[in-house]
XYZ file of C-alpha atoms in Angstrom:
325
model
C 0.712 0.552 -24.878
C 4.154 -0.170 -26.228
C 6.291 -2.580 -24.053
C 9.818 -2.440 -23.227
C 12.152 -4.992 -21.422
C 14.131 -4.418 -18.230
C 16.503 -7.626 -18.389
C 13.832 -10.294 -18.478
C 11.010 -8.130 -17.064
C 8.523 -6.906 -19.562
C 6.952 -3.374 -18.599
C 5.000 -0.449 -20.227
C 6.968 1.844 -22.171
C 6.389 4.520 -19.698
C 6.214 4.104 -15.903
C 4.482 6.257 -13.010
C 6.629 7.499 -10.211
C 4.542 7.722 -6.956
C 7.078 9.867 -4.786
C 5.141 13.033 -5.053
C 1.998 11.389 -3.850
C 3.248 11.822 -0.254
C 4.380 15.035 1.270
C 7.525 15.822 -0.783
C 6.872 18.241 -3.733
C 4.026 20.257 -2.306
C 0.859 18.940 -0.824
C -0.842 15.923 -2.306
C -4.471 14.868 -2.241
C -4.685 11.197 -1.440
C -7.986 10.690 -3.284
C -6.467 12.133 -6.510
C -3.286 10.216 -6.097
C -5.141 6.956 -5.966
C -7.271 7.972 -8.949
C -4.198 8.839 -10.951
C -2.697 5.318 -10.058
C -6.106 3.719 -11.211
C -5.916 5.817 -14.583
C -2.315 4.821 -15.115
C -3.421 1.039 -15.138
C -6.328 2.063 -17.436
C -3.847 3.596 -19.845
C -1.855 0.130 -19.877
C 0.934 1.638 -17.707
C 1.856 -1.234 -15.286
C 5.426 -0.244 -13.996
C 4.366 1.619 -10.683
C 7.431 2.958 -8.606
C 7.627 3.769 -5.036
C 10.273 3.380 -2.086
C 10.341 2.864 1.628
C 12.100 6.261 1.867
C 9.239 8.058 0.417
C 7.151 9.692 3.236
C 8.841 7.074 5.806
C 6.992 4.151 4.238
C 3.611 6.271 3.864
C 4.016 6.123 0.005
C 4.039 2.333 -0.017
C 1.040 2.094 2.093
C -0.759 4.373 -0.269
C 0.223 2.396 -3.184
C -0.937 -0.771 -1.313
C -4.224 0.861 -0.784
C -4.533 1.807 -4.398
C -3.752 -1.732 -5.725
C -5.709 -3.683 -3.179
C -8.060 -5.002 -5.891
C -5.792 -4.585 -8.749
C -2.482 -6.113 -7.809
C -2.402 -8.440 -11.043
C -2.416 -5.418 -13.197
C 0.590 -3.836 -11.840
C 4.469 -4.203 -11.833
C 5.484 -2.959 -8.312
C 8.712 -1.618 -8.086
C 10.137 -0.504 -4.606
C 13.508 0.337 -3.014
C 15.504 0.071 0.288
C 18.735 1.461 1.707
C 18.197 5.078 1.345
C 18.286 6.108 4.953
C 19.022 9.267 7.193
C 21.697 8.974 9.607
C 21.525 9.851 13.176
C 22.555 13.503 12.625
C 19.972 13.867 9.757
C 22.537 13.433 6.986
C 21.640 11.209 3.878
C 23.059 7.769 3.947
C 22.805 4.198 2.783
C 22.426 0.975 4.406
C 22.891 -2.482 2.560
C 23.863 -5.074 4.969
C 22.124 -8.467 4.289
C 20.051 -8.412 7.513
C 18.842 -4.906 6.751
C 17.775 -5.845 3.210
C 15.645 -8.666 4.477
C 14.249 -6.535 7.308
C 13.415 -3.756 4.864
C 11.879 -6.146 2.244
C 9.724 -7.751 4.824
C 8.482 -4.334 6.009
C 7.672 -3.210 2.327
C 5.683 -6.323 1.690
C 3.547 -5.708 4.689
C 3.056 -1.950 3.976
C 2.202 -2.789 0.217
C -0.129 -5.750 1.236
C 1.637 -8.073 -1.348
C 3.306 -11.282 -1.169
C 6.003 -10.382 -3.872
C 7.529 -7.044 -5.087
C 8.184 -7.490 -8.706
C 11.304 -5.311 -8.894
C 13.318 -4.410 -5.804
C 16.042 -1.899 -5.981
C 18.938 -1.018 -3.714
C 18.114 2.617 -3.529
C 21.420 3.877 -2.519
C 24.682 1.900 -2.590
C 26.227 1.411 0.866
C 30.014 1.912 0.518
C 30.801 -0.157 3.691
C 29.137 -3.140 2.545
C 30.227 -5.264 -0.658
C 27.611 -5.066 -3.248
C 27.985 -8.776 -3.703
C 26.762 -9.104 -0.154
C 23.766 -6.925 -0.677
C 22.973 -8.581 -4.062
C 23.428 -12.021 -2.581
C 20.751 -11.247 0.088
C 18.288 -9.910 -2.538
C 19.098 -13.194 -4.662
C 17.846 -15.227 -1.377
C 14.776 -13.119 -1.199
C 14.169 -13.916 -4.928
C 14.673 -17.544 -4.358
C 12.018 -17.350 -1.521
C 9.657 -15.585 -3.932
C 9.518 -12.335 -1.860
C 10.814 -10.517 -4.894
C 11.038 -11.460 -8.719
C 13.681 -9.108 -9.992
C 16.775 -7.024 -8.678
C 17.562 -3.432 -9.614
C 20.053 -0.966 -8.400
C 19.596 2.947 -8.165
C 22.384 5.666 -8.606
C 25.251 3.047 -8.983
C 28.457 3.549 -10.306
C 29.392 1.544 -13.543
C 32.009 -0.612 -11.521
C 29.222 -1.404 -8.808
C 26.832 -2.482 -11.646
C 29.288 -4.596 -13.220
C 30.104 -6.532 -9.806
C 26.410 -6.763 -8.954
C 25.518 -8.038 -12.333
C 28.217 -10.736 -11.855
C 26.768 -11.843 -8.568
C 23.226 -12.112 -9.827
C 21.659 -10.755 -13.148
C 20.210 -7.123 -12.635
C 17.021 -6.214 -14.426
C 17.252 -2.442 -14.197
C 19.310 0.473 -13.230
C 17.522 3.579 -12.257
C 19.192 6.997 -12.342
C 17.967 10.552 -12.995
C 17.933 11.260 -16.877
C 16.567 14.002 -18.852
C 17.471 16.833 -21.245
C 19.093 18.702 -18.399
C 20.710 15.644 -16.647
C 22.695 13.505 -19.174
C 25.559 12.231 -16.985
C 24.284 8.542 -17.692
C 25.220 8.847 -21.391
C 29.050 8.652 -20.635
C 29.280 5.161 -19.303
C 25.920 3.918 -17.765
C 23.564 3.814 -20.740
C 26.363 2.057 -22.933
C 27.095 -0.402 -19.968
C 23.571 -1.247 -19.530
C 23.241 -1.998 -23.222
C 26.428 -4.277 -23.199
C 25.077 -6.215 -20.039
C 21.407 -6.560 -21.120
C 20.354 -4.313 -18.067
C 17.267 -2.192 -18.649
C 17.436 1.440 -17.761
C 14.684 3.325 -15.846
C 15.113 7.165 -16.161
C 13.627 8.967 -13.235
C 12.702 12.802 -13.209
C 12.667 12.595 -16.926
C 10.937 16.066 -16.636
C 13.697 17.566 -14.451
C 11.468 17.467 -11.427
C 8.679 19.285 -13.291
C 11.118 21.916 -14.683
C 10.936 20.869 -18.179
C 7.168 21.342 -18.085
C 7.641 25.028 -18.199
C 5.262 25.402 -15.333
C 7.946 26.518 -13.022
C 8.755 30.127 -13.457
C 10.716 30.965 -10.137
C 11.045 29.731 -6.602
C 7.713 31.391 -6.087
C 6.108 28.562 -8.148
C 6.923 26.081 -5.439
C 5.134 25.704 -2.149
C 7.214 26.600 1.067
C 7.570 23.001 1.994
C 8.528 21.780 -1.467
C 11.824 19.930 -1.464
C 12.966 21.385 -4.548
C 13.656 24.672 -2.823
C 16.655 22.800 -1.407
C 17.953 21.631 -4.687
C 20.847 23.940 -6.293
C 18.998 24.088 -9.683
C 16.039 25.672 -8.328
C 17.843 28.089 -6.204
C 17.546 31.882 -6.970
C 21.063 32.297 -8.234
C 20.661 29.442 -10.883
C 16.890 29.110 -11.822
C 16.895 32.269 -13.930
C 19.779 30.936 -16.121
C 17.829 27.516 -16.298
C 14.678 29.051 -17.479
C 16.538 30.302 -20.353
C 16.936 26.835 -21.623
C 13.111 26.291 -22.014
C 12.857 28.919 -24.931
C 14.382 26.288 -27.272
C 12.238 23.595 -25.740
C 8.929 25.544 -26.130
C 9.895 26.596 -29.732
C 10.478 23.121 -30.722
C 7.496 21.766 -28.928
C 5.169 24.316 -30.622
C 6.971 23.089 -33.979
C 6.014 19.321 -33.052
C 2.649 20.225 -32.201
C 2.967 18.971 -28.345
C 3.593 20.311 -25.101
C 7.241 20.887 -23.844
C 6.616 17.915 -21.329
C 5.685 15.704 -24.075
C 8.854 16.588 -26.096
C 11.071 16.127 -23.009
C 9.556 12.740 -22.533
C 9.673 11.818 -26.285
C 13.342 12.691 -26.347
C 14.022 10.216 -23.323
C 12.114 7.508 -24.947
C 13.918 8.039 -28.249
C 17.267 7.311 -26.648
C 16.943 3.348 -26.768
C 14.431 0.693 -26.745
C 15.427 -0.498 -23.146
C 15.092 2.760 -21.539
C 11.894 3.545 -19.679
C 10.945 7.024 -18.690
C 9.451 7.339 -15.100
C 7.760 10.650 -14.793
C 6.204 11.179 -11.384
C 2.815 12.981 -10.968
C 0.065 12.964 -8.392
C -2.767 14.313 -10.721
C -4.590 12.661 -13.647
C -4.446 15.382 -15.822
C -0.450 15.382 -15.933
C -0.585 11.592 -16.226
C -2.876 11.881 -19.502
C -0.277 14.432 -21.028
C 2.602 12.263 -20.083
C 0.990 9.224 -21.836
C 0.234 11.177 -24.974
C 3.912 11.720 -25.247
C 4.442 8.147 -26.489
C 2.556 9.290 -29.690
C 4.914 12.021 -30.271
C 7.699 11.136 -32.958
C 9.998 14.191 -33.130
C 11.844 14.985 -36.310
C 15.467 14.210 -36.631
C 16.056 17.982 -36.938
C 14.101 18.513 -33.572
C 16.156 15.928 -31.792
C 19.312 17.492 -33.163
C 18.323 20.800 -31.828
C 17.413 19.545 -28.405
C 20.853 17.835 -28.250
C 22.499 21.074 -29.208
C 20.612 23.165 -26.732
C 20.864 20.715 -23.788
C 24.392 19.464 -24.000
C 25.678 17.566 -20.913
C 26.478 19.871 -18.049
C 24.406 22.733 -19.404
C 22.154 23.184 -16.359
C 23.305 25.537 -13.713
C 23.683 24.014 -10.227
C 23.956 20.398 -9.106
C 20.876 18.175 -9.051
C 20.941 17.458 -5.328
C 22.287 19.357 -2.506
C 25.855 18.555 -1.599
C 25.130 15.870 1.142
C 23.009 13.800 -1.383
C 25.397 14.271 -4.252
C 28.028 12.375 -2.133
C 25.911 9.235 -2.082
C 25.320 9.037 -5.828
C 27.457 6.814 -8.223
C 28.821 4.853 -5.406
């Protein structure tokens, strides 16, 4: 397994996102989810990503059960601060006391003494990022976390955070159909020596080619609420897959593998973080690391998936407001 650096943290060149292992994108099977985590470790994948926001902490508990006798083989990444406000709207909470409380609760759910990479999941605009990161630096000195990360932060917030304490990784959405990070965030990460973790590198499953319309999604699947999967947009977005499918066939791989290989090709400090709850898809994702697309294929992908090409925003309006703070 190739290794890549997130700041001073060395991890596998591809990670495993665990969000779908609890009730978010359809109905998961816990036994298969745990088997998927174990298979990831067998492949040499050690960056295993969760959050206290996934399933109200149930995702962390599942990961804790999966890693109970395998803790030394995993780099556990978790997050805090992505909350629901009393009226149900998405929000963020990043005050030092809440950061400490959240970390302590996550440690208990995970059943570990230390979280390897602890992210601020969403940036609280009412709390100076220096205060939030300062609290995490205290937790690091106490041995409760090893490295600090930010998720969906603006360039200015990343600069201020990094000046307070070195940030190991920035995590934002990045894929063929979500290329916003290329404008400022990726160059800034390279300048600061911050690693970049690309979540949803398969476009929440869209770039696998297995989603042919809203009927492909279960009734409770959260993607039904996302504009890019809405009836008025999904038909237009499906047209984008023609080029991806053709190029994947030319390269002798699946569309998902080509999409992942494209992300991995964007820089040696970029780590794709595809999420899956099944071993068969995990195996396919790992095989993407062996795909070396030709320069012509990469150019064709860049041309077909130019920034802004997807119809619809990547989150509903309420959640979009909490990004890039």
